[in-house]
C-alpha atoms as an extended CHARMM CRD file, in Angstrom:
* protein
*
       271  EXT
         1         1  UNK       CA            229.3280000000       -1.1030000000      139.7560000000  PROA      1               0.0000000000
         2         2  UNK       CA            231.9970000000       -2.3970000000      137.9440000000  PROA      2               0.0000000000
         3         3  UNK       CA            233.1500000000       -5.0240000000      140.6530000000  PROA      3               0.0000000000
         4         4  UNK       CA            229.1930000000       -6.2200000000      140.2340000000  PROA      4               0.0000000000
         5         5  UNK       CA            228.7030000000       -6.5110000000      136.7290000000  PROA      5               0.0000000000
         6         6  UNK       CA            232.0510000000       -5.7600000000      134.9190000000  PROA      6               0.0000000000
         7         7  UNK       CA            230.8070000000       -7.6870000000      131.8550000000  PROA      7               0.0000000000
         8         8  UNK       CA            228.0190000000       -5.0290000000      131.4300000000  PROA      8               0.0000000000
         9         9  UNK       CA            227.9090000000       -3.0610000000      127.9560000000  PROA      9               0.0000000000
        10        10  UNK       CA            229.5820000000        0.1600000000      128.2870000000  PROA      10              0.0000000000
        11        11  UNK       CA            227.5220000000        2.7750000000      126.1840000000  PROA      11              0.0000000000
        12        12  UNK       CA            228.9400000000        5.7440000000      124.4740000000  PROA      12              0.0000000000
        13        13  UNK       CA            228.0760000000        8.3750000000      126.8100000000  PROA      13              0.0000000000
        14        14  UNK       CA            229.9480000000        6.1970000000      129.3970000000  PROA      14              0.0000000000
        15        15  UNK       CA            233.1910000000        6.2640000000      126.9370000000  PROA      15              0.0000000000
        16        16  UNK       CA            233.1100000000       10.4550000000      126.5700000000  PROA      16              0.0000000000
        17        17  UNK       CA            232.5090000000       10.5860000000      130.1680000000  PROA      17              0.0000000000
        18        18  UNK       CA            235.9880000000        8.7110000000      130.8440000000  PROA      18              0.0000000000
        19        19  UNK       CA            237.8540000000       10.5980000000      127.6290000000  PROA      19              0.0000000000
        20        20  UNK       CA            237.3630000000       13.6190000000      129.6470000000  PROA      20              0.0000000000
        21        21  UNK       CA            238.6780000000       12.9670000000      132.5380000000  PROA      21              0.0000000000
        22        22  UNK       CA            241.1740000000       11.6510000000      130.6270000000  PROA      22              0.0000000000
        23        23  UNK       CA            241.4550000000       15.3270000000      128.7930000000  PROA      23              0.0000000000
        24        24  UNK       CA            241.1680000000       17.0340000000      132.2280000000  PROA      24              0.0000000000
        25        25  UNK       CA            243.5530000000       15.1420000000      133.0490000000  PROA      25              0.0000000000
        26        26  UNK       CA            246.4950000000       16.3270000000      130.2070000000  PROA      26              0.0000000000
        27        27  UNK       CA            245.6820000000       19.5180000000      131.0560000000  PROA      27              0.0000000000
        28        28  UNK       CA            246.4790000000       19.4780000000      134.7860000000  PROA      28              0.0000000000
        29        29  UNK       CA            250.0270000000       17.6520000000      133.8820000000  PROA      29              0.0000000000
        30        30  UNK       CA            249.0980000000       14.0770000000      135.9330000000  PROA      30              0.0000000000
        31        31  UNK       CA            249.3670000000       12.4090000000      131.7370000000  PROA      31              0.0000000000
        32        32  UNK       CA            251.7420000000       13.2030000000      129.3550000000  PROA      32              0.0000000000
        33        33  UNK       CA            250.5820000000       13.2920000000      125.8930000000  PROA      33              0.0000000000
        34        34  UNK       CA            252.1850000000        9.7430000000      125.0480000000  PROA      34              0.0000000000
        35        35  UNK       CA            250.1460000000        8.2440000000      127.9780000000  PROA      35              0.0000000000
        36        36  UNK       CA            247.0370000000       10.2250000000      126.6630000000  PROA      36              0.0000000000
        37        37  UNK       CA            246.7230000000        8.9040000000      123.4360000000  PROA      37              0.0000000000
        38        38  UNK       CA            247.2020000000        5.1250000000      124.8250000000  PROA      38              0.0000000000
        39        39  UNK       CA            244.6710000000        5.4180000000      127.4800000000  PROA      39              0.0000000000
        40        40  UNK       CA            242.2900000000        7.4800000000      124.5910000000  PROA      40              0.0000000000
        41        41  UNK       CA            242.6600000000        4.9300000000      122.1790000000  PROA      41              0.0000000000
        42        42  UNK       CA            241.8900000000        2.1190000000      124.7800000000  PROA      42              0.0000000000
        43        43  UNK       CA            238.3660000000        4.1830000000      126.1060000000  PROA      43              0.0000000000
        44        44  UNK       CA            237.1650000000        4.4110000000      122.2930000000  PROA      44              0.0000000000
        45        45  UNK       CA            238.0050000000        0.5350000000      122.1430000000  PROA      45              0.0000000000
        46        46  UNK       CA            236.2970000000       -0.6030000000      125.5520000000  PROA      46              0.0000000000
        47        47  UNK       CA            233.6050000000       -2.5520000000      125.0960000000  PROA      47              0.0000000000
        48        48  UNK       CA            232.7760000000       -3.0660000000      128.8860000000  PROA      48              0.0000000000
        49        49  UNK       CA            233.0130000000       -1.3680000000      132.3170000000  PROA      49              0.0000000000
        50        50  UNK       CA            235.1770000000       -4.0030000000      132.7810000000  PROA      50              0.0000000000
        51        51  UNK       CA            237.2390000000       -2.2830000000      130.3210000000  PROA      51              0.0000000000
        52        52  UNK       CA            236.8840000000        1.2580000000      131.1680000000  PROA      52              0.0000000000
        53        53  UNK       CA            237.1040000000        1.2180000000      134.7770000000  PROA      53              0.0000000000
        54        54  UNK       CA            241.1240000000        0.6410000000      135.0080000000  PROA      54              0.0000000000
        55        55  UNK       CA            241.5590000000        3.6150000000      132.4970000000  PROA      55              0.0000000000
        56        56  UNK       CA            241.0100000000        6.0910000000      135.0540000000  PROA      56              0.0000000000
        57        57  UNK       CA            241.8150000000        4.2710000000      138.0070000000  PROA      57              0.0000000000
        58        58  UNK       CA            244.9240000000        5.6910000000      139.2860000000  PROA      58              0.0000000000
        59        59  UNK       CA            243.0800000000        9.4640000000      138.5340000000  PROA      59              0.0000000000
        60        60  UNK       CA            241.3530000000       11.0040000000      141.4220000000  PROA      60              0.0000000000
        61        61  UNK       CA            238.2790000000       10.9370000000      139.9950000000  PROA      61              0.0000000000
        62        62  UNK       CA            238.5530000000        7.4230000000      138.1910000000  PROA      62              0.0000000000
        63        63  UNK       CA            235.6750000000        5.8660000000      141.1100000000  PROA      63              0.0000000000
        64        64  UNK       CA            233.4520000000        8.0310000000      139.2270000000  PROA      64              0.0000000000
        65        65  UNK       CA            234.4370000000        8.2270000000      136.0180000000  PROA      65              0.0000000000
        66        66  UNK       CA            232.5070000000        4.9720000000      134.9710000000  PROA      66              0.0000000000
        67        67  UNK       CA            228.4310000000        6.0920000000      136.8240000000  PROA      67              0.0000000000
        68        68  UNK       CA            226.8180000000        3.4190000000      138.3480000000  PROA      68              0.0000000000
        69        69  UNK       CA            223.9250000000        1.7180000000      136.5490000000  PROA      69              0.0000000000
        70        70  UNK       CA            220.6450000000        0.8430000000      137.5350000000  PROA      70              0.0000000000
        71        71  UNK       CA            219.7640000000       -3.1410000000      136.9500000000  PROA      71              0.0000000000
        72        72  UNK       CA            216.1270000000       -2.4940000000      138.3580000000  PROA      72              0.0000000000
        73        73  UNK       CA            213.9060000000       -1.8160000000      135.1840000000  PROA      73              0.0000000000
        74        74  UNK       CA            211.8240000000        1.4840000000      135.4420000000  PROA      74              0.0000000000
        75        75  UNK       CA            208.2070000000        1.1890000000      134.3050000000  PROA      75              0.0000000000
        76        76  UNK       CA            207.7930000000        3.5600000000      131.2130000000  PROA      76              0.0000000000
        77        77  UNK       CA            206.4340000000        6.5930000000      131.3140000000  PROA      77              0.0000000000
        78        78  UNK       CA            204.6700000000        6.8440000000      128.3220000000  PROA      78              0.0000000000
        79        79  UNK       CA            200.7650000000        5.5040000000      127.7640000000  PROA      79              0.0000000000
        80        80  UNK       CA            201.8000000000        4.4250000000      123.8000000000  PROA      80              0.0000000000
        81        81  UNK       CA            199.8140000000        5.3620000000      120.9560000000  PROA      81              0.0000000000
        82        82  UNK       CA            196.5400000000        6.9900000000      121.1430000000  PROA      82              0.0000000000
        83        83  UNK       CA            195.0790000000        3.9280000000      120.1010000000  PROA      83              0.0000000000
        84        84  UNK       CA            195.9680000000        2.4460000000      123.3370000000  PROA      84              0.0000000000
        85        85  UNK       CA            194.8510000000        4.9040000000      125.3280000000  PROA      85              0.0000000000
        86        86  UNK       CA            191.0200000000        5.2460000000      123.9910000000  PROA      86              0.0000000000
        87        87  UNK       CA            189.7600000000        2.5700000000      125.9880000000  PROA      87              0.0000000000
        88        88  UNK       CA            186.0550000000        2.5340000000      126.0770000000  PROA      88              0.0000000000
        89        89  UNK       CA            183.8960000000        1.6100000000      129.4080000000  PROA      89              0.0000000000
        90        90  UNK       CA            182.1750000000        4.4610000000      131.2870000000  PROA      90              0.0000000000
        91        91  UNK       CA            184.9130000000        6.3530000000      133.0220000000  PROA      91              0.0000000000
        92        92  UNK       CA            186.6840000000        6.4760000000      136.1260000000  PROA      92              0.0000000000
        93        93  UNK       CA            184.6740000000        9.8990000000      137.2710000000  PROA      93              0.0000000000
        94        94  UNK       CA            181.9490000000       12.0730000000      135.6130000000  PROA      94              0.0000000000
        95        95  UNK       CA            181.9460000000       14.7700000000      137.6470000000  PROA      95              0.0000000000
        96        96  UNK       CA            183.3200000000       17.3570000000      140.3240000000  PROA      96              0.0000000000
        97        97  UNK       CA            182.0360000000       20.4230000000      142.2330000000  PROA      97              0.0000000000
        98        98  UNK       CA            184.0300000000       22.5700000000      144.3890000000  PROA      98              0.0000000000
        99        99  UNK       CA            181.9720000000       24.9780000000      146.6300000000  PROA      99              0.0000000000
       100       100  UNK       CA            184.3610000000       27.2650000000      148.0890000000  PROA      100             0.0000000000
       101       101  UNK       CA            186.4000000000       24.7740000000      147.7440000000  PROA      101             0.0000000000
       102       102  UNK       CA            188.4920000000       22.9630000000      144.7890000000  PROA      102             0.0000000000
       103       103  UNK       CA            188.2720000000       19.5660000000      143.0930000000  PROA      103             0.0000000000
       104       104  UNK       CA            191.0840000000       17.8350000000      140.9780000000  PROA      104             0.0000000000
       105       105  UNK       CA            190.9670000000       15.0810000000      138.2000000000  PROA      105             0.0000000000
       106       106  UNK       CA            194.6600000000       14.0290000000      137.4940000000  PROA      106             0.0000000000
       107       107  UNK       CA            196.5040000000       11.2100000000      137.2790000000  PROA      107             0.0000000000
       108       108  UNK       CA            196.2290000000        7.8170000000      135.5350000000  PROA      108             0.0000000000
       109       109  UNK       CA            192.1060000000        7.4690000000      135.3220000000  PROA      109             0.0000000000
       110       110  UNK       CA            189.9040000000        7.2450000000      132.5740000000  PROA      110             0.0000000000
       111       111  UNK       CA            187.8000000000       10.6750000000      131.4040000000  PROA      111             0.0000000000
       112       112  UNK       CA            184.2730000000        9.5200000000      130.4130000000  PROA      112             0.0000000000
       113       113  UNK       CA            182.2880000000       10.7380000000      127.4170000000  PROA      113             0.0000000000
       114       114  UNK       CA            181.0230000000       13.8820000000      129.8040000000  PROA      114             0.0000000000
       115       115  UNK       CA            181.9950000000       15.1370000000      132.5470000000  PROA      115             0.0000000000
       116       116  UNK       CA            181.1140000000       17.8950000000      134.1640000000  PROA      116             0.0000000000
       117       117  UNK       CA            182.5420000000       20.2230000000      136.7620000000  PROA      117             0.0000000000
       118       118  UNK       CA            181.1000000000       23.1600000000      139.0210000000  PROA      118             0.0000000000
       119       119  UNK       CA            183.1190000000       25.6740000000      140.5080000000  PROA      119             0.0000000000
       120       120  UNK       CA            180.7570000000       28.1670000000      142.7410000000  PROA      120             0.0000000000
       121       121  UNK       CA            183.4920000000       30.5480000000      144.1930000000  PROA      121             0.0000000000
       122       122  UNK       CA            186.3310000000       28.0390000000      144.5970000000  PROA      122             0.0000000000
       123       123  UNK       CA            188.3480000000       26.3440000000      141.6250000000  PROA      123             0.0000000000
       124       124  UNK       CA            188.8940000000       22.8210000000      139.5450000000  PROA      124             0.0000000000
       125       125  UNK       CA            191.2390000000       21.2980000000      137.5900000000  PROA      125             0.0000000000
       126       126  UNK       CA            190.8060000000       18.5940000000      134.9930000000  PROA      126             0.0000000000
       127       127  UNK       CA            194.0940000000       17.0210000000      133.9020000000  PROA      127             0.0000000000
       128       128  UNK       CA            194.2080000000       14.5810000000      130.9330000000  PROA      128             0.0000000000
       129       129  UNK       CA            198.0120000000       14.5100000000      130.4610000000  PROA      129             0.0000000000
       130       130  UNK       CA            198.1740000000       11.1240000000      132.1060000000  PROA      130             0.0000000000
       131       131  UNK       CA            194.3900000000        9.8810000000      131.2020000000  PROA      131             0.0000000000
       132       132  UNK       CA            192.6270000000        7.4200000000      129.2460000000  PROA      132             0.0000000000
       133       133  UNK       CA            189.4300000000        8.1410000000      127.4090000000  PROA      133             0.0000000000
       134       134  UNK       CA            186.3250000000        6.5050000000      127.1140000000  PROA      134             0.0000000000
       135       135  UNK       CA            185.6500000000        7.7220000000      123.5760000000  PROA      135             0.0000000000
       136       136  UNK       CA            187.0240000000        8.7190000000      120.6210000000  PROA      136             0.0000000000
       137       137  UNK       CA            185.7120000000       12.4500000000      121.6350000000  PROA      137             0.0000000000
       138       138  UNK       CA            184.7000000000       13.1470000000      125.2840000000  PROA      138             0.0000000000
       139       139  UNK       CA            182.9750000000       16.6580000000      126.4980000000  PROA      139             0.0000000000
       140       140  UNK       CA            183.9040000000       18.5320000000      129.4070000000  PROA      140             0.0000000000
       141       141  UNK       CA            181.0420000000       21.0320000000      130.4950000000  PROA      141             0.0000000000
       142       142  UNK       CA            182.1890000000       23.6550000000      133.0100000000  PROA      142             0.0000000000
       143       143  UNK       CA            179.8210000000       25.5320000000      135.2360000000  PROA      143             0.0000000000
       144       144  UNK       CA            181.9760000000       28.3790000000      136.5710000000  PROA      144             0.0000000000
       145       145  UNK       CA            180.4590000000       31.3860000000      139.0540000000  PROA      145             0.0000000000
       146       146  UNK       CA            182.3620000000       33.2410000000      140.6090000000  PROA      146             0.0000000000
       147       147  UNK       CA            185.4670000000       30.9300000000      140.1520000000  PROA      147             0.0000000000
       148       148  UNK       CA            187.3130000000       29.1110000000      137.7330000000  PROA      148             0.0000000000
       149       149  UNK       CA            188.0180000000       25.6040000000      135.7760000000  PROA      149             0.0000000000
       150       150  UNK       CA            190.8750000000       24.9330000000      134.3720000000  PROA      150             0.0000000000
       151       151  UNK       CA            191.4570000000       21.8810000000      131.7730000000  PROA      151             0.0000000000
       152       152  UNK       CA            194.6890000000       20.7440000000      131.4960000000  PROA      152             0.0000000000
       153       153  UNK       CA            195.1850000000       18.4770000000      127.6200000000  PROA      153             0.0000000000
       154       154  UNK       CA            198.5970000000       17.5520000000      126.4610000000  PROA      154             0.0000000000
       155       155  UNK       CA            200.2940000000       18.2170000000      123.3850000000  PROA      155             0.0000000000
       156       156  UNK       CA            198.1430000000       16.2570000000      120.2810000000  PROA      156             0.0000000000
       157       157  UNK       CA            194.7370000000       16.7890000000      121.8810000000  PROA      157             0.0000000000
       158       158  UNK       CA            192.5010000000       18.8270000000      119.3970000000  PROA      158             0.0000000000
       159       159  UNK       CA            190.6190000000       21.1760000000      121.3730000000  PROA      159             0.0000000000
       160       160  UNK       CA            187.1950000000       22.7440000000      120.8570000000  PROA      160             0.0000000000
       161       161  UNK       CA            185.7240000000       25.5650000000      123.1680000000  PROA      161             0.0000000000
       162       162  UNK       CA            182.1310000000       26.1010000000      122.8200000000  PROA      162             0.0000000000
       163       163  UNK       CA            181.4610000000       27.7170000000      126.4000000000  PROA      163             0.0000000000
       164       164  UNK       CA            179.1820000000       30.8660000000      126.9270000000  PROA      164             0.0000000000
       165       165  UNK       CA            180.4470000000       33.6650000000      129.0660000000  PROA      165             0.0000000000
       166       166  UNK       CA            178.6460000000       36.5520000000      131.1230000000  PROA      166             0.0000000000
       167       167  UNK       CA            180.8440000000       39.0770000000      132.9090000000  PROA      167             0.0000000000
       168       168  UNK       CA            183.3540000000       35.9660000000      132.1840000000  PROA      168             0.0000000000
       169       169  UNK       CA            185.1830000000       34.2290000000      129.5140000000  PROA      169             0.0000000000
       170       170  UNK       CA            186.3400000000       30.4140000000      127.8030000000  PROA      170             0.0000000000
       171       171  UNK       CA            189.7770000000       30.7190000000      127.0610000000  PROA      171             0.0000000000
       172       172  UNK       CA            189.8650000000       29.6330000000      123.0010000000  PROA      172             0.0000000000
       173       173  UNK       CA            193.7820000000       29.7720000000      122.4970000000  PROA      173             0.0000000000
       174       174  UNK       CA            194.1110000000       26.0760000000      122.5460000000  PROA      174             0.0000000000
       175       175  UNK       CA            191.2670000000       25.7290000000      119.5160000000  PROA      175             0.0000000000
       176       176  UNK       CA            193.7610000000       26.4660000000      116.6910000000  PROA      176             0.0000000000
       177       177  UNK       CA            196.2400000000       23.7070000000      117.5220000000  PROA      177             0.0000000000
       178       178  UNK       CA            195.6710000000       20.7110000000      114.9780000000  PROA      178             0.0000000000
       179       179  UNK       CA            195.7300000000       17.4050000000      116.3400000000  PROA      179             0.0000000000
       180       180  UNK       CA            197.4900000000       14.4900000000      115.9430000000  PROA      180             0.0000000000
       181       181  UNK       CA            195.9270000000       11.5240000000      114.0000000000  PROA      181             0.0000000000
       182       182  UNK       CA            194.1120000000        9.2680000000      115.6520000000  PROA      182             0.0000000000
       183       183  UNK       CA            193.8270000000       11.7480000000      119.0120000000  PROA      183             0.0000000000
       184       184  UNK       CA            191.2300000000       12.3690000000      121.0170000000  PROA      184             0.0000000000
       185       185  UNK       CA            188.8170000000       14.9630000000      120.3160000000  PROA      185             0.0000000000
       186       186  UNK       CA            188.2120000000       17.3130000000      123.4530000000  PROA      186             0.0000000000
       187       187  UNK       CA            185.1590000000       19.7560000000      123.6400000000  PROA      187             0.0000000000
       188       188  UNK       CA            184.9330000000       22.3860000000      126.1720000000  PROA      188             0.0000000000
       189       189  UNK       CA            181.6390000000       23.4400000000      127.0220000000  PROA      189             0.0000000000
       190       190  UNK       CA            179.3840000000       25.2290000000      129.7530000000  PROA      190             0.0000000000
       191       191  UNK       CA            179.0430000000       28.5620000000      131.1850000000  PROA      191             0.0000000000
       192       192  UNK       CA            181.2010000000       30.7430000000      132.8870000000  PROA      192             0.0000000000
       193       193  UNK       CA            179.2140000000       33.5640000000      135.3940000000  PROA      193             0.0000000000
       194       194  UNK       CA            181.9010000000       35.9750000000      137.0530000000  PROA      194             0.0000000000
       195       195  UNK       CA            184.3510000000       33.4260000000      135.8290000000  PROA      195             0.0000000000
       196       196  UNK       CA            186.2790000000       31.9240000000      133.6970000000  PROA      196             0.0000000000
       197       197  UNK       CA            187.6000000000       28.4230000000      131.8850000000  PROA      197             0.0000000000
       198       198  UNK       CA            191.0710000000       28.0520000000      131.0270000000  PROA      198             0.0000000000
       199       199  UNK       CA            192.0440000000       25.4410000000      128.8250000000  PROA      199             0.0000000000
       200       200  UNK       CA            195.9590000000       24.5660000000      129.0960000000  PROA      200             0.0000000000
       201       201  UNK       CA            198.0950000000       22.3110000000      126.8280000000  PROA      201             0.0000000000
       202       202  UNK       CA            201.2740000000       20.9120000000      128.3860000000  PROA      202             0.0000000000
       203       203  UNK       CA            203.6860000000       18.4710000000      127.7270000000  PROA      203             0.0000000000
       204       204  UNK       CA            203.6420000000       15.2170000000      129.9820000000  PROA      204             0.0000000000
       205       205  UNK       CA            206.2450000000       13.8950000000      132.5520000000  PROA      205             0.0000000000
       206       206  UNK       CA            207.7480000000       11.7070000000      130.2390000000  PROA      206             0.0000000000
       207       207  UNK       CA            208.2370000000       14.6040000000      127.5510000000  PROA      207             0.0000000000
       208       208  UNK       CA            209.2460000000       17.0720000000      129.9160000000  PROA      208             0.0000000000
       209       209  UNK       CA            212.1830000000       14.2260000000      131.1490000000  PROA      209             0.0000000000
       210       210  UNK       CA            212.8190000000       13.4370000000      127.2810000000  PROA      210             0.0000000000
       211       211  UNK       CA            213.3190000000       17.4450000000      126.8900000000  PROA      211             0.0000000000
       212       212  UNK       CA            215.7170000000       17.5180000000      130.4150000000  PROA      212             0.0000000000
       213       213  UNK       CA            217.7730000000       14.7160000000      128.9280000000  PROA      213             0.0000000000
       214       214  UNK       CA            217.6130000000       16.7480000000      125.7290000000  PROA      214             0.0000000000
       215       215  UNK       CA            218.6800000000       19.9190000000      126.8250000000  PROA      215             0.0000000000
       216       216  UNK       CA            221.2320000000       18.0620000000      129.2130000000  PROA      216             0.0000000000
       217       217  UNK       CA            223.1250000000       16.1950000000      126.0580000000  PROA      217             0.0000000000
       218       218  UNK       CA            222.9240000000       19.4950000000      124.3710000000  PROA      218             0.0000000000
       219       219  UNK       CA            225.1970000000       21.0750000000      127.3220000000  PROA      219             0.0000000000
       220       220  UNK       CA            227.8950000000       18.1460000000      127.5690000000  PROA      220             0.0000000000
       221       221  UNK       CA            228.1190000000       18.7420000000      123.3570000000  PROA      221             0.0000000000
       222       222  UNK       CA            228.5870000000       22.6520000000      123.9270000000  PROA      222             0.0000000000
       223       223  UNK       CA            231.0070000000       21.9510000000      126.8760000000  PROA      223             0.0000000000
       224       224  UNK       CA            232.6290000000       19.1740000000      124.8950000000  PROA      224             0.0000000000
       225       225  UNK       CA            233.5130000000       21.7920000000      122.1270000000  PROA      225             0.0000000000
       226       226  UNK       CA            234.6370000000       24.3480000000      124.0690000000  PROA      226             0.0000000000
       227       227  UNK       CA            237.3480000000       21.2810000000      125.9920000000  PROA      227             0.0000000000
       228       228  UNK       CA            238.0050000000       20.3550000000      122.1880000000  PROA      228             0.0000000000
       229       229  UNK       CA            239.2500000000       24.0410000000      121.3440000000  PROA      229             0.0000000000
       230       230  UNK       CA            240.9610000000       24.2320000000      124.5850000000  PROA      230             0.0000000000
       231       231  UNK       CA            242.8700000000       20.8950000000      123.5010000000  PROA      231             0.0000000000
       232       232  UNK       CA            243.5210000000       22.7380000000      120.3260000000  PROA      232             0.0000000000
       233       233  UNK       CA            244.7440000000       26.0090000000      121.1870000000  PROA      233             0.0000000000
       234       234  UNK       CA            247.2690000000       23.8000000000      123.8500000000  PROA      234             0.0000000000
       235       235  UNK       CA            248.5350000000       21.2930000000      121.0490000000  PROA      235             0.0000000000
       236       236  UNK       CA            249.3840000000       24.8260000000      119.0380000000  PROA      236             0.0000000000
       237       237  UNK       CA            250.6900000000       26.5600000000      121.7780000000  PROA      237             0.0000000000
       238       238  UNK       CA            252.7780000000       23.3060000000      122.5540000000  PROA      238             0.0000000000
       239       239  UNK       CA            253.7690000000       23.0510000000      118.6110000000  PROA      239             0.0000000000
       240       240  UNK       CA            255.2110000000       26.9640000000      118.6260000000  PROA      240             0.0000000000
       241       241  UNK       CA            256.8860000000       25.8750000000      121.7920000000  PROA      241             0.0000000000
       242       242  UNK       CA            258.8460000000       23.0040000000      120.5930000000  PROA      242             0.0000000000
       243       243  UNK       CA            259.2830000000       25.1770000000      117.4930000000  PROA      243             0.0000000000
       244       244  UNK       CA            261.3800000000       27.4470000000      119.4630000000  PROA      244             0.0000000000
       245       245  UNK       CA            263.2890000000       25.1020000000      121.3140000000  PROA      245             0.0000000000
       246       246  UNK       CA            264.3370000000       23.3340000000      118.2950000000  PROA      246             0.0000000000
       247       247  UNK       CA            265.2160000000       27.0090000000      116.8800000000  PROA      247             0.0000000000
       248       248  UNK       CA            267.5130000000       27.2650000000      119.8670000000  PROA      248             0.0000000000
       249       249  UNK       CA            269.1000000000       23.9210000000      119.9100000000  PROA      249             0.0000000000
       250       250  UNK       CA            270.2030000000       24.5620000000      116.2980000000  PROA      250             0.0000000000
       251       251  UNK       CA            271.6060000000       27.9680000000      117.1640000000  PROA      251             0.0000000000
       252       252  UNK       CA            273.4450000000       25.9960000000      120.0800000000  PROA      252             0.0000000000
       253       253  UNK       CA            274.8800000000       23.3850000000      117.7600000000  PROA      253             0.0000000000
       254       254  UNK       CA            275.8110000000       26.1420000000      115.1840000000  PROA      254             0.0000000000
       255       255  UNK       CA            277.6090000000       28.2100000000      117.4850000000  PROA      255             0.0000000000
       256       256  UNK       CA            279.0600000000       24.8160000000      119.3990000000  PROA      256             0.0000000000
       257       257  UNK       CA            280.3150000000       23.0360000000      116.6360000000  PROA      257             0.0000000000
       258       258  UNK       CA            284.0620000000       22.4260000000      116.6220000000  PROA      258             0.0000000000
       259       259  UNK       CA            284.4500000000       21.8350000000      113.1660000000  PROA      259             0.0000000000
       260       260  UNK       CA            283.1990000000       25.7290000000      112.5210000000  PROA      260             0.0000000000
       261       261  UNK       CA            284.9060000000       26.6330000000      115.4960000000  PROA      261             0.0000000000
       262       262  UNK       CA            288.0420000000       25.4310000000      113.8830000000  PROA      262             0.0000000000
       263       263  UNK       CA            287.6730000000       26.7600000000      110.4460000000  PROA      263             0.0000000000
       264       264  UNK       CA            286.5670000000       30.3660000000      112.0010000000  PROA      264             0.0000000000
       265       265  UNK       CA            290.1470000000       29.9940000000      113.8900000000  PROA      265             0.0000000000
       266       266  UNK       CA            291.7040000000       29.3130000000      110.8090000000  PROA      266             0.0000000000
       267       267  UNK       CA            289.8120000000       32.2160000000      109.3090000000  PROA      267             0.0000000000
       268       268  UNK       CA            291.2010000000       34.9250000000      112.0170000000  PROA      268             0.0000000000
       269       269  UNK       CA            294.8590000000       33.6650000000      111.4410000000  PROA      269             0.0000000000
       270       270  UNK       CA            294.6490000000       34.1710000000      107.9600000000  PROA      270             0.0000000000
       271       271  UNK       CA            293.2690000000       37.9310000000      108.5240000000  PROA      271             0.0000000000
């Protein structure tokens, strides 16, 4: 990576990742603490992989202490505002039936103004996680016997059940959950016969890999501290220890020194 692009920005993540190696690398004895602070000092200053990547090179993990970067750009994950993802025009599908059998709406299409799905002893699922919509508020009516729907809306979707059950049931949890402005409205409608309607709210890829990275920042921190206090209860340990050597070398010199050695002499002849 670096022999490829050594001019390329080194971010801040990328510095911690070589200052602890660099820490690791104290610890284990391979850097004294003179050789430390240089090579510390010079990884907070880098401005480049460039930069970094001699720091660690003569460590024996310094070929991966700077990661390799990806030049390819990813397409984002994310559909943008709400706005953007109303988008008029009939829809991409209106409806589904599964007869002891299932049918699935996911992915990147379009949910129309209705749809409507039939589930006679098998099961559906409606996901608009990754959808557009036709309208500012869309209906799904669900026709369940003996089987089950189950709509799938992601987090800022206001939800409204208004299906009927016999010997079944709409699930209504979602209803309370205000939406964001400018979201789409979703209505859940229909009958359920022996059956029921489950409406879901879950995040979407790209907030589930935003809460990953998240959680994964949130470990290097905690595991950052706990190196930190390991560095710290070394430097004291190291402090008390040159503490006591000094203690001895002064007793040395004291009991060494020819000058008192001479005038204790003198001392004992006089007695």
């Amino acid at each position: 990576m670096t022999d490829d692009a050594p001019e390329l920005r080194a971010s801040d993540a990328d510095r911690e990742r070589v200052a602890e190696i660099l820490r690791d690398a104290l610890a284990e004895g391979r850097l004294d603490m003179e050789e430390f602070e240089e090579r510390l000092d010079a990884t907070y200053k880098a401005r480049t992989y460039g930069e970094l990547a001699p720091i660690t090179r003569d460590l024996p993990v310094g070929a991966v202490a700077v990661p390799k970067v990806d030049m390819v750009k990813k397409p984002e994950l994310s559909h943008g505002s709400w706005a953007d993802r109303i988008v008029g025009g009939e829809g991409s599908s209106t409806w589904g039936v599964a007869v002891m059998a299932g049918f699935q709406r996911k992915g990147r299409w379009t949910a129309p103004k209705r749809f409507t799905g039939v589930a006679f002893m098998g099961g559906g699922e409606i996901d608009l996680r990754e959808a557009n919509f036709a309208d500012r508020e869309i209906v799904i009516n669900c026709v369940a016997i003996m089987g089950g729907v189950e709509v799938i809306v992601p987090p800022g979707v206001e939800v409204v059940v208004r299906g009927i059950g016999i010997m079944g049931g709409f699930d209504e949890r979602e209803e309370s959950v205000p939406g964001d402005p400018g979201a789409p409205r979703v209505i859940v409608t229909g009958l359920a016969v022996w059956g029921g309607v489950e409406v879901r709210r879950k995040p979407t890829r790209a907030q589930r890999q935003a809460l990953r990275e998240e959680r994964r920042l949130e470990r290097l921190e905690r595991r950052e501290q706990r190196r930190e206090l390991r560095a710290s209860v070394r430097d004291e340990q190291h402090e008390a220890h040159r503490e006591m050597l000094e203690e001895h070398r002064d007793m040395w010199r004291h009991a060494h020194d020819p000058y008192r050695k001479r005038q204790r002499q003198r001392e004992r002849d006089d007695d």
